[in-house]
PDB file of C-alpha atoms in Angstrom:
ATOM      1  CA  UNK S   1     -26.292  27.779 -13.464  1.00  0.00           C
ATOM      2  CA  UNK S   2     -23.162  25.890 -12.345  1.00  0.00           C
ATOM      3  CA  UNK S   3     -22.268  26.344  -8.619  1.00  0.00           C
ATOM      4  CA  UNK S   4     -18.963  27.090  -7.213  1.00  0.00           C
ATOM      5  CA  UNK S   5     -19.009  23.716  -5.475  1.00  0.00           C
ATOM      6  CA  UNK S   6     -19.373  22.098  -8.870  1.00  0.00           C
ATOM      7  CA  UNK S   7     -16.486  24.061 -10.400  1.00  0.00           C
ATOM      8  CA  UNK S   8     -14.084  23.578  -7.598  1.00  0.00           C
ATOM      9  CA  UNK S   9     -12.808  20.073  -8.835  1.00  0.00           C
ATOM     10  CA  UNK S  10     -12.295  21.656 -12.363  1.00  0.00           C
ATOM     11  CA  UNK S  11     -10.414  24.504 -10.828  1.00  0.00           C
ATOM     12  CA  UNK S  12      -8.183  22.034  -8.945  1.00  0.00           C
ATOM     13  CA  UNK S  13      -7.446  20.214 -12.239  1.00  0.00           C
ATOM     14  CA  UNK S  14      -6.446  23.466 -13.988  1.00  0.00           C
ATOM     15  CA  UNK S  15      -4.105  24.672 -11.189  1.00  0.00           C
ATOM     16  CA  UNK S  16      -2.278  21.441 -10.391  1.00  0.00           C
ATOM     17  CA  UNK S  17       1.290  22.534 -11.114  1.00  0.00           C
ATOM     18  CA  UNK S  18       3.586  19.527 -11.182  1.00  0.00           C
ATOM     19  CA  UNK S  19       1.108  16.642 -10.982  1.00  0.00           C
ATOM     20  CA  UNK S  20       2.387  16.023  -7.420  1.00  0.00           C
ATOM     21  CA  UNK S  21       0.268  16.553  -4.380  1.00  0.00           C
ATOM     22  CA  UNK S  22      -2.749  18.563  -3.402  1.00  0.00           C
ATOM     23  CA  UNK S  23      -1.523  21.976  -2.155  1.00  0.00           C
ATOM     24  CA  UNK S  24      -4.846  23.717  -1.667  1.00  0.00           C
ATOM     25  CA  UNK S  25      -6.660  23.917   1.580  1.00  0.00           C
ATOM     26  CA  UNK S  26      -8.342  20.738   0.739  1.00  0.00           C
ATOM     27  CA  UNK S  27      -5.036  18.848   0.917  1.00  0.00           C
ATOM     28  CA  UNK S  28      -3.847  20.400   4.104  1.00  0.00           C
ATOM     29  CA  UNK S  29      -4.567  19.104   7.572  1.00  0.00           C
ATOM     30  CA  UNK S  30      -3.534  20.065  11.116  1.00  0.00           C
ATOM     31  CA  UNK S  31      -2.608  17.279  13.561  1.00  0.00           C
ATOM     32  CA  UNK S  32      -1.429  18.336  17.007  1.00  0.00           C
ATOM     33  CA  UNK S  33       0.046  21.581  15.579  1.00  0.00           C
ATOM     34  CA  UNK S  34       1.640  19.712  12.670  1.00  0.00           C
ATOM     35  CA  UNK S  35       1.088  20.452   9.018  1.00  0.00           C
ATOM     36  CA  UNK S  36       0.635  17.411   6.909  1.00  0.00           C
ATOM     37  CA  UNK S  37      -0.337  16.763   3.312  1.00  0.00           C
ATOM     38  CA  UNK S  38      -3.136  14.402   2.518  1.00  0.00           C
ATOM     39  CA  UNK S  39      -3.738  12.619  -0.824  1.00  0.00           C
ATOM     40  CA  UNK S  40      -7.431  13.633  -0.919  1.00  0.00           C
ATOM     41  CA  UNK S  41      -8.713  13.545  -4.522  1.00  0.00           C
ATOM     42  CA  UNK S  42      -5.438  13.575  -6.289  1.00  0.00           C
ATOM     43  CA  UNK S  43      -5.617   9.826  -6.757  1.00  0.00           C
ATOM     44  CA  UNK S  44      -8.443  10.531  -9.215  1.00  0.00           C
ATOM     45  CA  UNK S  45      -6.462  13.358 -10.822  1.00  0.00           C
ATOM     46  CA  UNK S  46      -3.553  10.889 -11.495  1.00  0.00           C
ATOM     47  CA  UNK S  47      -5.881   8.467 -12.934  1.00  0.00           C
ATOM     48  CA  UNK S  48      -7.107  11.129 -15.396  1.00  0.00           C
ATOM     49  CA  UNK S  49      -3.522  12.059 -16.264  1.00  0.00           C
ATOM     50  CA  UNK S  50      -2.358   8.544 -16.962  1.00  0.00           C
ATOM     51  CA  UNK S  51      -5.513   7.862 -18.963  1.00  0.00           C
ATOM     52  CA  UNK S  52      -4.608  10.679 -21.357  1.00  0.00           C
ATOM     53  CA  UNK S  53      -6.251  13.608 -19.670  1.00  0.00           C
ATOM     54  CA  UNK S  54      -4.745  17.156 -19.505  1.00  0.00           C
ATOM     55  CA  UNK S  55      -1.120  17.252 -18.287  1.00  0.00           C
ATOM     56  CA  UNK S  56      -1.630  20.344 -16.287  1.00  0.00           C
ATOM     57  CA  UNK S  57       1.860  21.790 -15.907  1.00  0.00           C
ATOM     58  CA  UNK S  58       3.850  18.683 -16.536  1.00  0.00           C
ATOM     59  CA  UNK S  59       7.003  19.345 -18.609  1.00  0.00           C
ATOM     60  CA  UNK S  60       8.029  16.166 -20.375  1.00  0.00           C
ATOM     61  CA  UNK S  61      10.634  17.931 -22.485  1.00  0.00           C
ATOM     62  CA  UNK S  62      13.920  16.029 -21.778  1.00  0.00           C
ATOM     63  CA  UNK S  63      15.847  19.191 -22.971  1.00  0.00           C
ATOM     64  CA  UNK S  64      14.359  21.049 -20.063  1.00  0.00           C
ATOM     65  CA  UNK S  65      15.733  18.301 -17.625  1.00  0.00           C
ATOM     66  CA  UNK S  66      19.095  18.409 -19.288  1.00  0.00           C
ATOM     67  CA  UNK S  67      19.152  22.130 -18.751  1.00  0.00           C
ATOM     68  CA  UNK S  68      18.261  21.762 -15.159  1.00  0.00           C
ATOM     69  CA  UNK S  69      20.930  19.323 -14.480  1.00  0.00           C
ATOM     70  CA  UNK S  70      23.562  21.543 -16.247  1.00  0.00           C
ATOM     71  CA  UNK S  71      22.557  24.420 -13.982  1.00  0.00           C
ATOM     72  CA  UNK S  72      22.967  22.114 -11.002  1.00  0.00           C
ATOM     73  CA  UNK S  73      26.348  20.734 -11.887  1.00  0.00           C
ATOM     74  CA  UNK S  74      27.524  24.275 -12.712  1.00  0.00           C
ATOM     75  CA  UNK S  75      26.456  25.434  -9.320  1.00  0.00           C
ATOM     76  CA  UNK S  76      28.144  22.610  -7.321  1.00  0.00           C
ATOM     77  CA  UNK S  77      31.805  22.695  -6.522  1.00  0.00           C
ATOM     78  CA  UNK S  78      32.357  19.164  -7.821  1.00  0.00           C
ATOM     79  CA  UNK S  79      33.387  18.302 -11.350  1.00  0.00           C
ATOM     80  CA  UNK S  80      30.666  17.551 -13.820  1.00  0.00           C
ATOM     81  CA  UNK S  81      31.379  13.805 -13.769  1.00  0.00           C
ATOM     82  CA  UNK S  82      31.237  13.496  -9.961  1.00  0.00           C
ATOM     83  CA  UNK S  83      27.941  11.712  -8.836  1.00  0.00           C
ATOM     84  CA  UNK S  84      25.629  13.847  -6.736  1.00  0.00           C
ATOM     85  CA  UNK S  85      22.902  12.806  -4.356  1.00  0.00           C
ATOM     86  CA  UNK S  86      19.766  14.607  -5.482  1.00  0.00           C
ATOM     87  CA  UNK S  87      16.386  14.905  -3.852  1.00  0.00           C
ATOM     88  CA  UNK S  88      13.232  15.704  -5.870  1.00  0.00           C
ATOM     89  CA  UNK S  89      10.443  16.695  -3.415  1.00  0.00           C
ATOM     90  CA  UNK S  90       6.795  16.509  -4.400  1.00  0.00           C
ATOM     91  CA  UNK S  91       8.076  14.865  -7.567  1.00  0.00           C
ATOM     92  CA  UNK S  92       5.069  13.391  -9.281  1.00  0.00           C
ATOM     93  CA  UNK S  93       6.497  11.387 -12.158  1.00  0.00           C
ATOM     94  CA  UNK S  94       8.989  14.153 -13.130  1.00  0.00           C
ATOM     95  CA  UNK S  95      11.407  12.738 -15.696  1.00  0.00           C
ATOM     96  CA  UNK S  96      14.265  14.723 -14.157  1.00  0.00           C
ATOM     97  CA  UNK S  97      14.600  11.953 -11.661  1.00  0.00           C
ATOM     98  CA  UNK S  98      15.286   9.299 -14.245  1.00  0.00           C
ATOM     99  CA  UNK S  99      17.320  11.513 -16.349  1.00  0.00           C
ATOM    100  CA  UNK S 100      19.715  12.408 -13.488  1.00  0.00           C
ATOM    101  CA  UNK S 101      19.884   8.712 -12.539  1.00  0.00           C
ATOM    102  CA  UNK S 102      20.817   7.930 -16.193  1.00  0.00           C
ATOM    103  CA  UNK S 103      23.732  10.370 -15.860  1.00  0.00           C
ATOM    104  CA  UNK S 104      25.223   8.474 -12.966  1.00  0.00           C
ATOM    105  CA  UNK S 105      23.699  10.478 -10.091  1.00  0.00           C
ATOM    106  CA  UNK S 106      22.054   9.054  -6.943  1.00  0.00           C
ATOM    107  CA  UNK S 107      18.402  10.090  -6.956  1.00  0.00           C
ATOM    108  CA  UNK S 108      15.608  10.186  -4.382  1.00  0.00           C
ATOM    109  CA  UNK S 109      11.920  11.365  -4.812  1.00  0.00           C
ATOM    110  CA  UNK S 110       9.091  11.916  -2.361  1.00  0.00           C
ATOM    111  CA  UNK S 111       5.421  12.025  -3.336  1.00  0.00           C
ATOM    112  CA  UNK S 112       2.114  11.081  -1.666  1.00  0.00           C
ATOM    113  CA  UNK S 113       0.406   9.651  -4.669  1.00  0.00           C
ATOM    114  CA  UNK S 114       1.098   5.928  -5.411  1.00  0.00           C
ATOM    115  CA  UNK S 115       0.242   6.078  -9.093  1.00  0.00           C
ATOM    116  CA  UNK S 116       2.674   8.935  -9.670  1.00  0.00           C
ATOM    117  CA  UNK S 117       5.635   6.938  -8.294  1.00  0.00           C
ATOM    118  CA  UNK S 118       4.427   3.891 -10.091  1.00  0.00           C
ATOM    119  CA  UNK S 119       4.636   5.860 -13.383  1.00  0.00           C
ATOM    120  CA  UNK S 120       8.025   7.010 -12.467  1.00  0.00           C
ATOM    121  CA  UNK S 121       9.283   3.516 -11.762  1.00  0.00           C
ATOM    122  CA  UNK S 122       8.253   2.468 -15.349  1.00  0.00           C
ATOM    123  CA  UNK S 123      10.577   5.098 -16.644  1.00  0.00           C
ATOM    124  CA  UNK S 124      13.511   2.967 -15.392  1.00  0.00           C
ATOM    125  CA  UNK S 125      12.280  -0.056 -17.494  1.00  0.00           C
ATOM    126  CA  UNK S 126       9.512  -2.386 -17.949  1.00  0.00           C
ATOM    127  CA  UNK S 127      10.778  -4.919 -15.290  1.00  0.00           C
ATOM    128  CA  UNK S 128       9.048  -3.103 -12.585  1.00  0.00           C
ATOM    129  CA  UNK S 129       8.617  -5.922 -10.117  1.00  0.00           C
ATOM    130  CA  UNK S 130      12.176  -7.292 -10.802  1.00  0.00           C
ATOM    131  CA  UNK S 131      13.960  -4.058 -10.658  1.00  0.00           C
ATOM    132  CA  UNK S 132      12.260  -2.450  -7.557  1.00  0.00           C
ATOM    133  CA  UNK S 133      12.057  -3.698  -3.948  1.00  0.00           C
ATOM    134  CA  UNK S 134       9.508  -2.147  -1.484  1.00  0.00           C
ATOM    135  CA  UNK S 135       9.457  -1.879   2.230  1.00  0.00           C
ATOM    136  CA  UNK S 136       7.356  -0.126   4.828  1.00  0.00           C
ATOM    137  CA  UNK S 137       8.958   2.804   6.548  1.00  0.00           C
ATOM    138  CA  UNK S 138       8.866   2.632  10.320  1.00  0.00           C
ATOM    139  CA  UNK S 139       9.776   6.250  11.017  1.00  0.00           C
ATOM    140  CA  UNK S 140       7.466   9.308  11.433  1.00  0.00           C
ATOM    141  CA  UNK S 141       7.114   9.727   7.647  1.00  0.00           C
ATOM    142  CA  UNK S 142       5.516   6.350   7.348  1.00  0.00           C
ATOM    143  CA  UNK S 143       4.607   5.044   3.838  1.00  0.00           C
ATOM    144  CA  UNK S 144       6.340   2.722   1.414  1.00  0.00           C
ATOM    145  CA  UNK S 145       9.968   3.063   0.372  1.00  0.00           C
ATOM    146  CA  UNK S 146      10.968   1.775  -3.109  1.00  0.00           C
ATOM    147  CA  UNK S 147      14.595   0.987  -3.897  1.00  0.00           C
ATOM    148  CA  UNK S 148      15.978   0.285  -7.462  1.00  0.00           C
ATOM    149  CA  UNK S 149      18.284  -2.610  -7.932  1.00  0.00           C
ATOM    150  CA  UNK S 150      21.094  -0.156  -9.020  1.00  0.00           C
ATOM    151  CA  UNK S 151      21.160   1.157  -5.528  1.00  0.00           C
ATOM    152  CA  UNK S 152      21.004   4.787  -6.903  1.00  0.00           C
ATOM    153  CA  UNK S 153      17.265   5.450  -6.836  1.00  0.00           C
ATOM    154  CA  UNK S 154      14.914   5.551  -3.944  1.00  0.00           C
ATOM    155  CA  UNK S 155      11.293   6.580  -4.030  1.00  0.00           C
ATOM    156  CA  UNK S 156       9.396   7.623  -0.760  1.00  0.00           C
ATOM    157  CA  UNK S 157       5.651   7.227  -1.025  1.00  0.00           C
ATOM    158  CA  UNK S 158       4.378   9.420   1.767  1.00  0.00           C
ATOM    159  CA  UNK S 159       4.030  12.856   3.190  1.00  0.00           C
ATOM    160  CA  UNK S 160       6.888  15.243   2.349  1.00  0.00           C
ATOM    161  CA  UNK S 161       6.221  17.372   5.472  1.00  0.00           C
ATOM    162  CA  UNK S 162       6.851  14.574   7.913  1.00  0.00           C
ATOM    163  CA  UNK S 163      10.244  14.222   9.639  1.00  0.00           C
ATOM    164  CA  UNK S 164      12.577  11.538   8.087  1.00  0.00           C
ATOM    165  CA  UNK S 165      15.625  11.278  10.384  1.00  0.00           C
ATOM    166  CA  UNK S 166      17.296   8.803   8.013  1.00  0.00           C
ATOM    167  CA  UNK S 167      17.527  11.631   5.395  1.00  0.00           C
ATOM    168  CA  UNK S 168      19.238  14.195   7.712  1.00  0.00           C
ATOM    169  CA  UNK S 169      22.152  15.966   5.930  1.00  0.00           C
ATOM    170  CA  UNK S 170      21.852  13.456   2.980  1.00  0.00           C
ATOM    171  CA  UNK S 171      21.644  15.503  -0.160  1.00  0.00           C
ATOM    172  CA  UNK S 172      24.081  17.565  -2.245  1.00  0.00           C
ATOM    173  CA  UNK S 173      21.198  19.006  -4.221  1.00  0.00           C
ATOM    174  CA  UNK S 174      17.444  19.605  -4.026  1.00  0.00           C
ATOM    175  CA  UNK S 175      15.616  19.887  -7.361  1.00  0.00           C
ATOM    176  CA  UNK S 176      12.281  21.846  -6.925  1.00  0.00           C
ATOM    177  CA  UNK S 177      10.266  22.248  -9.883  1.00  0.00           C
ATOM    178  CA  UNK S 178       7.250  24.440  -9.034  1.00  0.00           C
ATOM    179  CA  UNK S 179       6.689  22.870  -5.597  1.00  0.00           C
ATOM    180  CA  UNK S 180       7.542  25.901  -3.558  1.00  0.00           C
ATOM    181  CA  UNK S 181       5.429  28.107  -5.840  1.00  0.00           C
ATOM    182  CA  UNK S 182       2.452  25.782  -5.489  1.00  0.00           C
ATOM    183  CA  UNK S 183       2.468  25.954  -1.671  1.00  0.00           C
ATOM    184  CA  UNK S 184       0.133  28.188   0.398  1.00  0.00           C
ATOM    185  CA  UNK S 185       1.982  30.409   2.825  1.00  0.00           C
ATOM    186  CA  UNK S 186       1.286  28.251   5.878  1.00  0.00           C
ATOM    187  CA  UNK S 187       2.867  25.245   4.155  1.00  0.00           C
ATOM    188  CA  UNK S 188       6.015  26.964   3.039  1.00  0.00           C
ATOM    189  CA  UNK S 189       7.674  26.965   6.537  1.00  0.00           C
ATOM    190  CA  UNK S 190       7.416  23.291   7.239  1.00  0.00           C
ATOM    191  CA  UNK S 191       8.364  22.477   3.669  1.00  0.00           C
ATOM    192  CA  UNK S 192      11.536  24.559   3.789  1.00  0.00           C
ATOM    193  CA  UNK S 193      12.373  23.198   7.195  1.00  0.00           C
ATOM    194  CA  UNK S 194      12.350  19.671   5.908  1.00  0.00           C
ATOM    195  CA  UNK S 195      14.546  20.590   3.054  1.00  0.00           C
ATOM    196  CA  UNK S 196      16.916  22.354   5.385  1.00  0.00           C
ATOM    197  CA  UNK S 197      17.153  19.115   7.378  1.00  0.00           C
ATOM    198  CA  UNK S 198      17.641  16.904   4.341  1.00  0.00           C
ATOM    199  CA  UNK S 199      20.239  19.050   2.566  1.00  0.00           C
ATOM    200  CA  UNK S 200      23.986  18.874   3.477  1.00  0.00           C
ATOM    201  CA  UNK S 201      25.902  22.034   4.560  1.00  0.00           C
ATOM    202  CA  UNK S 202      26.855  23.783   1.331  1.00  0.00           C
ATOM    203  CA  UNK S 203      24.330  21.770  -0.534  1.00  0.00           C
ATOM    204  CA  UNK S 204      22.241  23.643  -3.174  1.00  0.00           C
ATOM    205  CA  UNK S 205      18.678  24.033  -4.026  1.00  0.00           C
ATOM    206  CA  UNK S 206      17.766  24.389  -7.808  1.00  0.00           C
ATOM    207  CA  UNK S 207      14.303  25.930  -7.803  1.00  0.00           C
ATOM    208  CA  UNK S 208      11.950  26.723 -10.626  1.00  0.00           C
ATOM    209  CA  UNK S 209       8.903  29.086 -10.112  1.00  0.00           C
ATOM    210  CA  UNK S 210       6.384  30.885 -12.138  1.00  0.00           C
ATOM    211  CA  UNK S 211       6.580  34.623 -12.983  1.00  0.00           C
ATOM    212  CA  UNK S 212       3.071  35.830 -13.792  1.00  0.00           C
ATOM    213  CA  UNK S 213       2.103  38.923 -15.704  1.00  0.00           C
ATOM    214  CA  UNK S 214      -1.213  39.134 -13.957  1.00  0.00           C
ATOM    215  CA  UNK S 215      -3.198  37.563 -11.146  1.00  0.00           C
ATOM    216  CA  UNK S 216      -0.002  37.517  -9.027  1.00  0.00           C
ATOM    217  CA  UNK S 217      -1.999  37.564  -5.796  1.00  0.00           C
ATOM    218  CA  UNK S 218      -3.803  34.373  -6.736  1.00  0.00           C
ATOM    219  CA  UNK S 219      -2.546  30.707  -6.876  1.00  0.00           C
ATOM    220  CA  UNK S 220      -1.632  28.134  -7.268  1.00  0.00           C
ATOM    221  CA  UNK S 221       0.640  28.690  -9.000  1.00  0.00           C
ATOM    222  CA  UNK S 222       1.833  31.678  -7.101  1.00  0.00           C
ATOM    223  CA  UNK S 223       3.962  34.430  -8.410  1.00  0.00           C
ATOM    224  CA  UNK S 224       7.343  33.947  -6.816  1.00  0.00           C
ATOM    225  CA  UNK S 225      10.419  36.204  -6.698  1.00  0.00           C
ATOM    226  CA  UNK S 226      13.743  36.211  -4.819  1.00  0.00           C
ATOM    227  CA  UNK S 227      12.160  37.945  -1.822  1.00  0.00           C
ATOM    228  CA  UNK S 228       9.458  35.301  -1.490  1.00  0.00           C
ATOM    229  CA  UNK S 229      12.058  32.481  -1.595  1.00  0.00           C
ATOM    230  CA  UNK S 230      14.197  34.192   0.940  1.00  0.00           C
ATOM    231  CA  UNK S 231      11.636  35.076   3.602  1.00  0.00           C
ATOM    232  CA  UNK S 232      13.024  34.155   7.021  1.00  0.00           C
ATOM    233  CA  UNK S 233      10.131  31.665   7.369  1.00  0.00           C
ATOM    234  CA  UNK S 234      10.934  30.049   3.939  1.00  0.00           C
ATOM    235  CA  UNK S 235      14.332  29.341   2.676  1.00  0.00           C
ATOM    236  CA  UNK S 236      15.979  32.544   4.188  1.00  0.00           C
ATOM    237  CA  UNK S 237      16.251  30.843   7.668  1.00  0.00           C
ATOM    238  CA  UNK S 238      18.845  28.315   6.515  1.00  0.00           C
ATOM    239  CA  UNK S 239      19.821  29.081   2.893  1.00  0.00           C
ATOM    240  CA  UNK S 240      21.828  31.821   1.228  1.00  0.00           C
ATOM    241  CA  UNK S 241      20.742  33.247  -2.192  1.00  0.00           C
ATOM    242  CA  UNK S 242      23.366  32.391  -4.967  1.00  0.00           C
ATOM    243  CA  UNK S 243      22.026  33.700  -8.118  1.00  0.00           C
ATOM    244  CA  UNK S 244      19.020  34.125 -10.539  1.00  0.00           C
ATOM    245  CA  UNK S 245      19.106  32.049 -13.683  1.00  0.00           C
ATOM    246  CA  UNK S 246      16.351  34.064 -15.445  1.00  0.00           C
ATOM    247  CA  UNK S 247      14.016  32.207 -17.774  1.00  0.00           C
ATOM    248  CA  UNK S 248      15.136  28.584 -17.899  1.00  0.00           C
ATOM    249  CA  UNK S 249      12.817  27.483 -20.695  1.00  0.00           C
ATOM    250  CA  UNK S 250       9.742  28.775 -22.509  1.00  0.00           C
ATOM    251  CA  UNK S 251       6.274  27.657 -21.367  1.00  0.00           C
ATOM    252  CA  UNK S 252       3.238  27.027 -23.597  1.00  0.00           C
ATOM    253  CA  UNK S 253       1.220  29.036 -21.220  1.00  0.00           C
ATOM    254  CA  UNK S 254       0.354  32.648 -21.857  1.00  0.00           C
ATOM    255  CA  UNK S 255       1.402  35.345 -19.241  1.00  0.00           C
ATOM    256  CA  UNK S 256       3.759  32.939 -17.372  1.00  0.00           C
ATOM    257  CA  UNK S 257       7.549  32.473 -17.502  1.00  0.00           C
ATOM    258  CA  UNK S 258       9.535  29.648 -15.918  1.00  0.00           C
ATOM    259  CA  UNK S 259      12.264  31.254 -13.801  1.00  0.00           C
ATOM    260  CA  UNK S 260      15.193  29.570 -12.077  1.00  0.00           C
ATOM    261  CA  UNK S 261      17.082  30.307  -8.904  1.00  0.00           C
ATOM    262  CA  UNK S 262      20.039  28.737  -7.066  1.00  0.00           C
ATOM    263  CA  UNK S 263      20.213  28.757  -3.214  1.00  0.00           C
ATOM    264  CA  UNK S 264      22.871  27.273  -1.033  1.00  0.00           C
ATOM    265  CA  UNK S 265      22.485  25.627   2.426  1.00  0.00           C
ATOM    266  CA  UNK S 266      24.370  27.421   5.223  1.00  0.00           C
ATOM    267  CA  UNK S 267      26.800  25.671   7.484  1.00  0.00           C
ATOM    268  CA  UNK S 268      25.163  23.980  10.446  1.00  0.00           C
ATOM    269  CA  UNK S 269      26.029  25.636  13.784  1.00  0.00           C
TER     270      UNK S 269
END
């Protein structure tokens, strides 16, 4: 008989939503009343993914990224050819970052897994060492910061939940694919707090979440609707709800639909 302990790593593999960070209790640590994310076993998960293992919930369809960027530009008050500064939290190697960059936008991504961001850097070209410069961050976020030679792409290798004063009010847009819906309830508040700090007044959040036919009380991924997003301890404390986008693209996963929402950062007092 297989024990629950033996099955747990397999369950973590199956439920990893965006190939980003560990969002289960195993990846959550308290330090002096602060919630932080730790890499835990996700380094091994990434090795498996990059070696051709299951993709979990990765979406590599460029058309899906094109649709997301169209929803974003439609929701902003700027013209479609005006460059936006876009943050992708808990990004993994999401192709949206490179796609938005290829369309002239300024992009930044945050993830704790080095191999994930390494894979992302190679999307920008094979000259990885020549095209990217790294430095060590001295602020509370710590970690390594990678900057692309174009000046329009920055990758932060570290904990998304740590404060980063240099990113205060920096972004026109936040692109969240499944990150919120992968977070346990105790992690949502610090996550949304960081995004409220990083987003400009009137900036928008484009968020994709799962709508589940069954097992809605279990996760990740968690079943997420408007009311969950707009809890006062989640986005509701600093963001206004703009509109529901409905199903943004079909999934090859029975019993789940990929739903989109647009939120807007309120004016700072």
